CSV table of N, CA and C in Angstrom, one decimal:
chain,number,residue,atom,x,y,z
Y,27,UNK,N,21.3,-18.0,-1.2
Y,27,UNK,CA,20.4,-17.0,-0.7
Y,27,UNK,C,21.2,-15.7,-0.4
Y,28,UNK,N,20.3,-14.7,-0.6
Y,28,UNK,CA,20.7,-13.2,-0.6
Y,28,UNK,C,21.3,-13.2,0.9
Y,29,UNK,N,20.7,-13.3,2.1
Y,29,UNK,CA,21.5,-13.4,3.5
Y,29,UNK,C,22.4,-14.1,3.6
Y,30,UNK,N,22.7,-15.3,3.0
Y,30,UNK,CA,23.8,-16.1,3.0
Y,30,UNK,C,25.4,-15.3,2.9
Y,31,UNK,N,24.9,-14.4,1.5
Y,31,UNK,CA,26.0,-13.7,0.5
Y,31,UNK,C,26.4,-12.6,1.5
Y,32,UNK,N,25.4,-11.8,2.0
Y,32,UNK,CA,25.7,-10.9,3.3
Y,32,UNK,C,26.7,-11.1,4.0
Y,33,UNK,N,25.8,-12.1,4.7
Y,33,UNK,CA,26.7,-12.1,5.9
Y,33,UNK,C,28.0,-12.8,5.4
Y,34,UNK,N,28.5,-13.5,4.7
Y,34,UNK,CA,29.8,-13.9,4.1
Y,34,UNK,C,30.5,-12.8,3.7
Y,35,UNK,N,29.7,-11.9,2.9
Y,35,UNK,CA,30.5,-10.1,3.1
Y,35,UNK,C,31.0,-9.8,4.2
Y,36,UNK,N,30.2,-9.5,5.2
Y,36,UNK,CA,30.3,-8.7,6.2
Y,36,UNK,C,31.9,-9.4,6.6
Y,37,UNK,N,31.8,-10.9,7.0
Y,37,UNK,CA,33.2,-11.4,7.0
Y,37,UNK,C,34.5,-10.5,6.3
Y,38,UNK,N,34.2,-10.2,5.3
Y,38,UNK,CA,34.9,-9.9,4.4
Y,38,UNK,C,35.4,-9.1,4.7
Y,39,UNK,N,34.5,-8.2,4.9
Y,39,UNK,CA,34.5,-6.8,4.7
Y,39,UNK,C,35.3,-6.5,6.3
Y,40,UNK,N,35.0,-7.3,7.1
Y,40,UNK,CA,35.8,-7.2,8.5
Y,40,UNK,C,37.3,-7.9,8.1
Y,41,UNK,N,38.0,-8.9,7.9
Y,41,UNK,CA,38.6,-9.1,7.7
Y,41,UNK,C,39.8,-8.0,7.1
Y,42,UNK,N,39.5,-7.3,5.8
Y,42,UNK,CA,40.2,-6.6,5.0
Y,42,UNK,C,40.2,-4.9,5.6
Y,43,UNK,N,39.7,-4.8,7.1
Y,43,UNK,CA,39.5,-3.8,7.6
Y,43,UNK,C,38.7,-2.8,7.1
Y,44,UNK,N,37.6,-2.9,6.0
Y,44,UNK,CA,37.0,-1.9,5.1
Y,44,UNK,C,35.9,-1.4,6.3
Y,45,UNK,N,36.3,-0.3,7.0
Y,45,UNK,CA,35.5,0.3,7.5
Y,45,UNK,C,34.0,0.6,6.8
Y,46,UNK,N,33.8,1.6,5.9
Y,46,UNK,CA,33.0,1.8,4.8
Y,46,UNK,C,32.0,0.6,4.6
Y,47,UNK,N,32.2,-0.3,3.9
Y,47,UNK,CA,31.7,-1.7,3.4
Y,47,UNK,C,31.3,-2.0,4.6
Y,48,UNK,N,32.1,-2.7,6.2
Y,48,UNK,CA,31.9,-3.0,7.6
Y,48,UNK,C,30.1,-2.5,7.8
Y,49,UNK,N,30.1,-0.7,7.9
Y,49,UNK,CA,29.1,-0.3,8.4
Y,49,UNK,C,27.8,-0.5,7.5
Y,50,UNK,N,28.0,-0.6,6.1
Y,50,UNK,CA,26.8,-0.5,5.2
Y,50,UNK,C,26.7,-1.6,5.4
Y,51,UNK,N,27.3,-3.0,5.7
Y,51,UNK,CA,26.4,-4.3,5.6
Y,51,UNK,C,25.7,-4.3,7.0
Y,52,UNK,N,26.2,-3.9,7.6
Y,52,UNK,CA,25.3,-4.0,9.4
Y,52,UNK,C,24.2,-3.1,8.9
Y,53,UNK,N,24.3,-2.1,8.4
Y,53,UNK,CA,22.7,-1.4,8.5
Y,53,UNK,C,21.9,-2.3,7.5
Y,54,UNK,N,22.2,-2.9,6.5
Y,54,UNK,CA,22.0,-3.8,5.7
Y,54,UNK,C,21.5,-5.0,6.2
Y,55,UNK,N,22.0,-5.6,7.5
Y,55,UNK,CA,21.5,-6.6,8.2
Y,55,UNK,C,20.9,-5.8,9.5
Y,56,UNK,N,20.6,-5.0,10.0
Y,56,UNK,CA,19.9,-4.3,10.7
Y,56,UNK,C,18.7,-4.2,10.2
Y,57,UNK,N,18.4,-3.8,9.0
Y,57,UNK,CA,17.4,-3.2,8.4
Y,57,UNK,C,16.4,-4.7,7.8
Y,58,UNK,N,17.1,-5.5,7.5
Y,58,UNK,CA,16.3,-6.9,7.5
Y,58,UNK,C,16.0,-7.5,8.5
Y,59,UNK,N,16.9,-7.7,10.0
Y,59,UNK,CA,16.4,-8.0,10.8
Y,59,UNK,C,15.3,-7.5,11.6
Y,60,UNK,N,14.9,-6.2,11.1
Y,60,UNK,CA,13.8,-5.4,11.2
Y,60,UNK,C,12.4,-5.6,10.9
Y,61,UNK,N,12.5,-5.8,9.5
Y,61,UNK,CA,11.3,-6.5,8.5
Y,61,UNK,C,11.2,-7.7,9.0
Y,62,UNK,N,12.3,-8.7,9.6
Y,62,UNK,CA,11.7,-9.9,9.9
Y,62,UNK,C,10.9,-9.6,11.5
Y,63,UNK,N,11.2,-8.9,12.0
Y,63,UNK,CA,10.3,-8.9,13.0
Y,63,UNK,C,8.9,-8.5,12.7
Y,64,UNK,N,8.9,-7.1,12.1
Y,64,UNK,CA,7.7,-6.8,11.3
Y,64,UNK,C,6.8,-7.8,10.7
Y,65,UNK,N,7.1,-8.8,10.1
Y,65,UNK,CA,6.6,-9.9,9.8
Y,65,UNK,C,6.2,-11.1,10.9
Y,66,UNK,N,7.0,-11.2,11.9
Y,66,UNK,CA,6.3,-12.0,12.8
Y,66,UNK,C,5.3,-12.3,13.3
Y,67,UNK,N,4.5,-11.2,13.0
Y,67,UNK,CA,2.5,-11.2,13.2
Y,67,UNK,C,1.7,-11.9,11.9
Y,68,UNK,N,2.5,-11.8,10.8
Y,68,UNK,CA,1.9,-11.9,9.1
Y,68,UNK,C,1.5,-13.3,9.4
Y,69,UNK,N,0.1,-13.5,8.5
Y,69,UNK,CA,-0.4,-14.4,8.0
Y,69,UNK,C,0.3,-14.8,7.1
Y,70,UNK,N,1.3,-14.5,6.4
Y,70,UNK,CA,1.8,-15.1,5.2
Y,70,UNK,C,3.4,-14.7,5.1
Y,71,UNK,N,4.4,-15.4,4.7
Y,71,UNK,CA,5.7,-15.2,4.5
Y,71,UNK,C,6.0,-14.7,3.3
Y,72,UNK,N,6.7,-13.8,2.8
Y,72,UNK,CA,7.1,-13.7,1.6
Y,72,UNK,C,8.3,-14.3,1.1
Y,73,UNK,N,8.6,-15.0,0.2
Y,73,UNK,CA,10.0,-15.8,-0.1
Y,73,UNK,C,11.0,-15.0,0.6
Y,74,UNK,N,12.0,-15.5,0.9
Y,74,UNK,CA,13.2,-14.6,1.7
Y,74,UNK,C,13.7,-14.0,1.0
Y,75,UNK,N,14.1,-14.7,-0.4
Y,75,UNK,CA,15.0,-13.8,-1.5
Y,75,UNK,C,14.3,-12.1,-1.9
Y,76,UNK,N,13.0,-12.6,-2.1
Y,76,UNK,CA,11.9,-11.6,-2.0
Y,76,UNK,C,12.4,-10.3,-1.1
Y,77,UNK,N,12.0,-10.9,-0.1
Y,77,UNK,CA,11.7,-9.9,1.5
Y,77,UNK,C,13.1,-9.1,1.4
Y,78,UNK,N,14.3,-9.7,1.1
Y,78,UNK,CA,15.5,-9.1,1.2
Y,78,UNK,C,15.9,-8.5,-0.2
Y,79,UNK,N,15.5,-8.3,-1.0
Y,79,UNK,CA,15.5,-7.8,-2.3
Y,79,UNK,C,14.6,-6.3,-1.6
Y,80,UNK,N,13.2,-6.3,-1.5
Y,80,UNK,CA,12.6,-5.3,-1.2
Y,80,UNK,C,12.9,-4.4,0.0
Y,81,UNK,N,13.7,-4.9,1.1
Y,81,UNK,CA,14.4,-4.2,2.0
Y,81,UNK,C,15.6,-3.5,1.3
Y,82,UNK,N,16.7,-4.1,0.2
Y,82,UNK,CA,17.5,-3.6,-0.3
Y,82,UNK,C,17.1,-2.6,-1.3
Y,83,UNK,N,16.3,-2.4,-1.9
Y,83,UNK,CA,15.4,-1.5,-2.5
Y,83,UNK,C,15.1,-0.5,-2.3
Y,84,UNK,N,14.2,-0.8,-0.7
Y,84,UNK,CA,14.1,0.7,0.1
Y,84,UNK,C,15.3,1.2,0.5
Y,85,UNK,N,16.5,0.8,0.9
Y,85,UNK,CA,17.3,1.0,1.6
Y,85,UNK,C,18.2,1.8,0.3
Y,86,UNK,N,18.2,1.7,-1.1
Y,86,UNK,CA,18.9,2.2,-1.9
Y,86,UNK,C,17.8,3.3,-2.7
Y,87,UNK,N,16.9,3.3,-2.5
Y,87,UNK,CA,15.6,4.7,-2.7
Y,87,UNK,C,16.1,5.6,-1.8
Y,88,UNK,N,16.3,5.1,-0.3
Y,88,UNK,CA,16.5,6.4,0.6
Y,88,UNK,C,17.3,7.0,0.5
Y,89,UNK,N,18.3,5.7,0.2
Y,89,UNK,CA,20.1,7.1,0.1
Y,89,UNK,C,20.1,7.6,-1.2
Y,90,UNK,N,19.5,7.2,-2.0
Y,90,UNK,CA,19.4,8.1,-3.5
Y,90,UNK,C,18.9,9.5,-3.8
Y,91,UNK,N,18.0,9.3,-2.4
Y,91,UNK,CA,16.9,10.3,-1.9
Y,91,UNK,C,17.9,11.8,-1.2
Y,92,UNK,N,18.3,11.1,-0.4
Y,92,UNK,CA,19.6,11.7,0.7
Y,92,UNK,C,20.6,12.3,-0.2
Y,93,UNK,N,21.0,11.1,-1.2
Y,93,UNK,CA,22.2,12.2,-2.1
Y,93,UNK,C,21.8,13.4,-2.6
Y,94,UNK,N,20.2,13.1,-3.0
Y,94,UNK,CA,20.1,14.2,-3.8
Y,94,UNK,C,19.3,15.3,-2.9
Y,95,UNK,N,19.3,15.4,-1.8
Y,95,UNK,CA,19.2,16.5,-0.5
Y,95,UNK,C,20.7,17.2,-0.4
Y,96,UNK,N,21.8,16.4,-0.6
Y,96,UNK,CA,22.7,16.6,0.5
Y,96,UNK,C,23.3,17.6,-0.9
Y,97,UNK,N,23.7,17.4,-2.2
Y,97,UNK,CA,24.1,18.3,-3.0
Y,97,UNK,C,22.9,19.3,-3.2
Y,98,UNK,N,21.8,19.3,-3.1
Y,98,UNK,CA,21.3,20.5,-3.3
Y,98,UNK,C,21.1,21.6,-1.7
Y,99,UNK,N,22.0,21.0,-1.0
Y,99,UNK,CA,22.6,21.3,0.2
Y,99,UNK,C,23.9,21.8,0.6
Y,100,UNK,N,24.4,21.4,-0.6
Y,100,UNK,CA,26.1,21.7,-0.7
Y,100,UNK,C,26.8,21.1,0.0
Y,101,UNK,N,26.6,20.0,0.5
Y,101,UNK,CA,27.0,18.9,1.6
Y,101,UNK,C,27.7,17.3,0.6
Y,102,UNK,N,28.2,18.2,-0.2
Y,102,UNK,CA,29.4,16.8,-1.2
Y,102,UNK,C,29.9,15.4,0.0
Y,103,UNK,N,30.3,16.0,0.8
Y,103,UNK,CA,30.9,14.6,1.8
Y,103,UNK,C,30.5,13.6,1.7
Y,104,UNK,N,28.8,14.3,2.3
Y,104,UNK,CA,27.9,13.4,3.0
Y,104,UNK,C,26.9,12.7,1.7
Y,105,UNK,N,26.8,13.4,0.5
Y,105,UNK,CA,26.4,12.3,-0.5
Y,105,UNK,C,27.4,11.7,-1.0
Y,106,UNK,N,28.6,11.9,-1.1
Y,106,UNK,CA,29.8,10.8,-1.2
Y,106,UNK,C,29.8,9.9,-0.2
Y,107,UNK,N,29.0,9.6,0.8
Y,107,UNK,CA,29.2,8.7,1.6
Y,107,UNK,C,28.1,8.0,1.5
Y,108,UNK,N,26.8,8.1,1.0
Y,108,UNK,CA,25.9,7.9,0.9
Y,108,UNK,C,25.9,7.0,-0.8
Y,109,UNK,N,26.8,7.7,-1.6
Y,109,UNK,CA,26.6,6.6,-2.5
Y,109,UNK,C,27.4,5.9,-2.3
Y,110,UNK,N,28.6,5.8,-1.8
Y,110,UNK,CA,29.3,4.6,-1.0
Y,110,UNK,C,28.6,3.4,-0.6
Y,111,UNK,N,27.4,3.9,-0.2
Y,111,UNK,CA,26.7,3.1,0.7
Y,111,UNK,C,25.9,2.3,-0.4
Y,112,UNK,N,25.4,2.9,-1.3
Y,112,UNK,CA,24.6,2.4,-2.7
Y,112,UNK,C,25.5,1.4,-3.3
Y,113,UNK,N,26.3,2.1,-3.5
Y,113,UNK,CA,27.6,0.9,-4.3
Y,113,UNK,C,27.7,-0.4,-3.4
Y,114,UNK,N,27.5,-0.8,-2.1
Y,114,UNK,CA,27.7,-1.7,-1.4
Y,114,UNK,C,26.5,-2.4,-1.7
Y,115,UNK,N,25.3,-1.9,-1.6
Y,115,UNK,CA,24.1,-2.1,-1.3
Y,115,UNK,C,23.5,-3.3,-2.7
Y,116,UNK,N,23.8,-2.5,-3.5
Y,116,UNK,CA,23.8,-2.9,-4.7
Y,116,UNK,C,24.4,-4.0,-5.3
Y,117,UNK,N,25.3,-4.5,-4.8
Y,117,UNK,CA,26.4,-5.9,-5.2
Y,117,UNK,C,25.7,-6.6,-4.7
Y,118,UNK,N,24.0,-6.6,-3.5
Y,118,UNK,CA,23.5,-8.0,-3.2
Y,118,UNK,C,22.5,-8.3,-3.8
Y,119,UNK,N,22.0,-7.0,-5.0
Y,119,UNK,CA,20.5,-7.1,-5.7
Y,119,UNK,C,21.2,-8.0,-7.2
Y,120,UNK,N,19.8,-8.6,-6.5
Y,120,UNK,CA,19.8,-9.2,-8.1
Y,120,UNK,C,19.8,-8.6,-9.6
Y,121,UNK,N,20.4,-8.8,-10.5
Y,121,UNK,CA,20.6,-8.4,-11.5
Y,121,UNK,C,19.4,-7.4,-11.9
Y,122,UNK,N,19.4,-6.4,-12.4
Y,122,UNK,CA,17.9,-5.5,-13.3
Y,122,UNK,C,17.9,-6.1,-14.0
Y,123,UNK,N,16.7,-6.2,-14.7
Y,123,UNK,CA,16.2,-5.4,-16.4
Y,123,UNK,C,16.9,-4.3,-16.8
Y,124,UNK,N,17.5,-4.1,-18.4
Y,124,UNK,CA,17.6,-2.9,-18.5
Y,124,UNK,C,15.7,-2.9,-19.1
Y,125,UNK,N,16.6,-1.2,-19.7
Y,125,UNK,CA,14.8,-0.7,-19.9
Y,125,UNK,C,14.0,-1.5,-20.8
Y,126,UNK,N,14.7,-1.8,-21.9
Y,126,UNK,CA,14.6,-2.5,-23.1
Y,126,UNK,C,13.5,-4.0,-22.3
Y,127,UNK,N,14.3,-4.5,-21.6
Y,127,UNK,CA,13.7,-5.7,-21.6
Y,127,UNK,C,12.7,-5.6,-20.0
Y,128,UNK,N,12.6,-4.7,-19.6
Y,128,UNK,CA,11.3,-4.3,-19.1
Y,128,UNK,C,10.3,-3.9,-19.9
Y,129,UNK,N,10.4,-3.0,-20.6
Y,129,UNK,CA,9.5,-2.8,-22.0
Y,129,UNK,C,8.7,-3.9,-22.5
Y,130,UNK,N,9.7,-4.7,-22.8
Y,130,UNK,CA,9.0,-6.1,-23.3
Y,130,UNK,C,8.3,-7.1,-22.2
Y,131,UNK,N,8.8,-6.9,-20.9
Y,131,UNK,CA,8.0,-7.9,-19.9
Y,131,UNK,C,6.4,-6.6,-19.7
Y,132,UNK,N,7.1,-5.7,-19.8
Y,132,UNK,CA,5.4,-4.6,-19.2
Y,132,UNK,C,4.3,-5.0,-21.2
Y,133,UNK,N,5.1,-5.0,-21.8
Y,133,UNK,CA,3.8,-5.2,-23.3
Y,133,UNK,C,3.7,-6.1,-23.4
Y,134,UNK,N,4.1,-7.6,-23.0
Y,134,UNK,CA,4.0,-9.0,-22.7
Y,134,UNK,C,2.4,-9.5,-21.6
Y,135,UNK,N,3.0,-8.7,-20.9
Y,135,UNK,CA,1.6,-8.2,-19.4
Y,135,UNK,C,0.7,-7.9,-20.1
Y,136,UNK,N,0.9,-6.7,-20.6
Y,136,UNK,CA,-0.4,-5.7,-21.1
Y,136,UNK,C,-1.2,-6.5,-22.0
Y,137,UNK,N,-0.3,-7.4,-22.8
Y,137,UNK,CA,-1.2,-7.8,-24.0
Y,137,UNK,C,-2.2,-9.2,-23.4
Y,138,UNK,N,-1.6,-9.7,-22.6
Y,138,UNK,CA,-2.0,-11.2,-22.2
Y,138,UNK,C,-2.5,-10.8,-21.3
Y,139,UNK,N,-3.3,-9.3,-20.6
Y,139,UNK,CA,-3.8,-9.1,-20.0
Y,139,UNK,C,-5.3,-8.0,-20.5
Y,140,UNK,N,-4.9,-8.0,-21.6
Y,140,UNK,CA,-6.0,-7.1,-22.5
Y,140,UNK,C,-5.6,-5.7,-22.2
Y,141,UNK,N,-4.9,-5.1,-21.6
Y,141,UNK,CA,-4.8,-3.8,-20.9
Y,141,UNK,C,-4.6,-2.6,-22.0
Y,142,UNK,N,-5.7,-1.8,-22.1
Y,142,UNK,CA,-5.5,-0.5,-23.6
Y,142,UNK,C,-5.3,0.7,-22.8
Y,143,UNK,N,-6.2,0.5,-21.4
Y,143,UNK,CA,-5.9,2.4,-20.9
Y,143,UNK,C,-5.0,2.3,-19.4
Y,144,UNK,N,-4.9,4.1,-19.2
Y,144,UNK,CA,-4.3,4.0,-17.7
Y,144,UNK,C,-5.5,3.2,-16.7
Y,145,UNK,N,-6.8,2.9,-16.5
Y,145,UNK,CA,-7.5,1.9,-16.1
Y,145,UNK,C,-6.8,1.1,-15.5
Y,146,UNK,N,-6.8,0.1,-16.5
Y,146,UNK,CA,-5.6,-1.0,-16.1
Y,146,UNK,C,-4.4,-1.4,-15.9
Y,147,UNK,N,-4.3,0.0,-15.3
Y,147,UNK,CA,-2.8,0.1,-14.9
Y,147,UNK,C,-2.6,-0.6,-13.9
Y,148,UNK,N,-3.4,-0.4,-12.5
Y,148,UNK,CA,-3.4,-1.3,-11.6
Y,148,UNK,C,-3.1,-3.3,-11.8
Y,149,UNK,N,-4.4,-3.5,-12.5
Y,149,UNK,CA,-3.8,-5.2,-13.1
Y,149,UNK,C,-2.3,-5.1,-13.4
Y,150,UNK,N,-2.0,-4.6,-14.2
Y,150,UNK,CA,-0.6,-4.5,-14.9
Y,150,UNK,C,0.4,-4.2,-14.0
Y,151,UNK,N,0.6,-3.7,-12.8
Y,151,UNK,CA,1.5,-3.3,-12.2
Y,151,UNK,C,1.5,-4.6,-11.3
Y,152,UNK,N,0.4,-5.3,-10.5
Y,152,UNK,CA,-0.3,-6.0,-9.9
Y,152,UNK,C,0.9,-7.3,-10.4
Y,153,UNK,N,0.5,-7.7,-11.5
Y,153,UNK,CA,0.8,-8.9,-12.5
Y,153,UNK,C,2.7,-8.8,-12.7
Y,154,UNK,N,3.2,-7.8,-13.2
Y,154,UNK,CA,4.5,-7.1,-13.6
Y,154,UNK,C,5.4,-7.6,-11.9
Y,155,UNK,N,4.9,-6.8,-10.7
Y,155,UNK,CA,5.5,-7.0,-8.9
Y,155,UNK,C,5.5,-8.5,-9.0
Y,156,UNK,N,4.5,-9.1,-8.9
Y,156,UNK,CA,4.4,-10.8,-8.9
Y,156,UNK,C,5.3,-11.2,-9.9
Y,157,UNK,N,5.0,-11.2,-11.4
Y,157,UNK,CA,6.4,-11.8,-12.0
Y,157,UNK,C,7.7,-11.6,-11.4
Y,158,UNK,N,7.5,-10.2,-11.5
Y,158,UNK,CA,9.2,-9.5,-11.7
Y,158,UNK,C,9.6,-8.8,-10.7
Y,159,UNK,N,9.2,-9.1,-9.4
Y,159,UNK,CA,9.4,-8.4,-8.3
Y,159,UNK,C,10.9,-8.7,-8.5
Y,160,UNK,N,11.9,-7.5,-7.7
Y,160,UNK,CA,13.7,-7.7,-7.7
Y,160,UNK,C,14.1,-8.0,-8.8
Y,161,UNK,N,13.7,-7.8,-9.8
Y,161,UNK,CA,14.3,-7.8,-11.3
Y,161,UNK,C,14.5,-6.3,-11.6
Y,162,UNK,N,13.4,-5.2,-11.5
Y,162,UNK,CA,13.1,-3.9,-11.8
Y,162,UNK,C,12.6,-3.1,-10.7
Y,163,UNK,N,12.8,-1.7,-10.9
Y,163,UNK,CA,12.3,-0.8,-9.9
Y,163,UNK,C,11.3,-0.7,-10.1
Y,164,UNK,N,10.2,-0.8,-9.1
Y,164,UNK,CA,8.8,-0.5,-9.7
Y,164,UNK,C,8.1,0.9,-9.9
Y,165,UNK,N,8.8,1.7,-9.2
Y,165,UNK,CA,8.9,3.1,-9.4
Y,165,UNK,C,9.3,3.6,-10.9
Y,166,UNK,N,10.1,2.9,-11.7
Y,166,UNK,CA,10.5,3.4,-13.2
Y,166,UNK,C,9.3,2.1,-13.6
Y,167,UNK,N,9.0,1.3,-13.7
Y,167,UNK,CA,8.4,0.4,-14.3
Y,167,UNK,C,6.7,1.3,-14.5
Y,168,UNK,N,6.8,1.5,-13.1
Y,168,UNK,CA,5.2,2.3,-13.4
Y,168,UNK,C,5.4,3.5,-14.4
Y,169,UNK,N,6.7,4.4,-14.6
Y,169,UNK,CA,6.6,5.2,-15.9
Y,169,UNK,C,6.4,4.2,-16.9
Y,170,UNK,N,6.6,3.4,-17.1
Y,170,UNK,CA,6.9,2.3,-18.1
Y,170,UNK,C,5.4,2.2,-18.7
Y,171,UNK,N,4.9,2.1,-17.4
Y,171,UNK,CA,3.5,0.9,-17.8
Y,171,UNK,C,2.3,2.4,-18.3
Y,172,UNK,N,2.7,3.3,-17.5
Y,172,UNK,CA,2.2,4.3,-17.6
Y,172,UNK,C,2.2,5.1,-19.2
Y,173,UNK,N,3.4,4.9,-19.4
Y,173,UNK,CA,3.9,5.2,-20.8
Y,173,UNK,C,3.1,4.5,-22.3
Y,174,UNK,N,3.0,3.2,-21.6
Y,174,UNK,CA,2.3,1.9,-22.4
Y,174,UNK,C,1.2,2.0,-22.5
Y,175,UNK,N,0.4,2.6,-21.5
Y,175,UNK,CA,-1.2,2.8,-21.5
Y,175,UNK,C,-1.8,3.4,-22.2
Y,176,UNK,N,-0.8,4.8,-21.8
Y,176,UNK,CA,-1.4,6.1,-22.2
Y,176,UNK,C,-1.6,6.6,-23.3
């Protein structure tokens, strides 16, 4: 399991003194211990690999977000620290799709789903998160599917 590998970092990362790595896994496990609370009202659980894939997701959206404030800010440091934080973040997600083979899972969808316009974009996006959730970003997948429709 994705928390397992964490927290066995975080060891790590304490051990070998890496300050850097130390602080991005604690916001890393901060930020899931979060959503687990959040979830403590849910009628329904989402697989854990799941729930921590999509926390690591958001969590690498925002600082991508941040880097690209902080240079059009003229603040180099502070998006050097920020993708620091990406590069850490990143060694717990599961492997991507390249584009190629998202292509082929979004016209695999479409076809076994009848899908011809942006209409059915929704089914298709719908169908694509349930397979392939933590395989692909679904933010580039919807250019994808959008691409495919249109």
């Amino acid at each position: 399991m994705i928390r397992d590998d964490i927290k066995t970092a975080l060891v790590a990362a304490m051990k070998a003194r890496d300050a850097g790595a130390t602080a991005a896994i604690r916001l890393i496990q901060s930020a899931i211990k979060n959503r687990d609370i959040e979830l403590r009202t849910a009628t329904t659980q989402p697989d854990d690999d799941l729930l921590v894939t999509e926390v690591l997701q958001k969590m690498i959206k925002q600082r991508r977000e941040s880097i690209e404030m902080f240079e059009k800010g003229g603040r180099q440091e502070l998006a050097d620290a920020e993708a620091a934080e990406v590069a850490v973040i990143e060694r717990f997600l599961p492997a991507q799709m390249s584009e190629d083979e998202a292509k082929a899972a979004i016209d695999a969808i479409a076809t076994e789903l009848g899908a011809t316009s942006v209409k059915d974009m929704g089914r298709v996006m719908a169908a694509l998160k349930e397979r392939h959730a933590g395989q692909m970003d679904m933010a580039k997948a919807s250019g994808l599917v959008k691409a495919r429709l249109g």
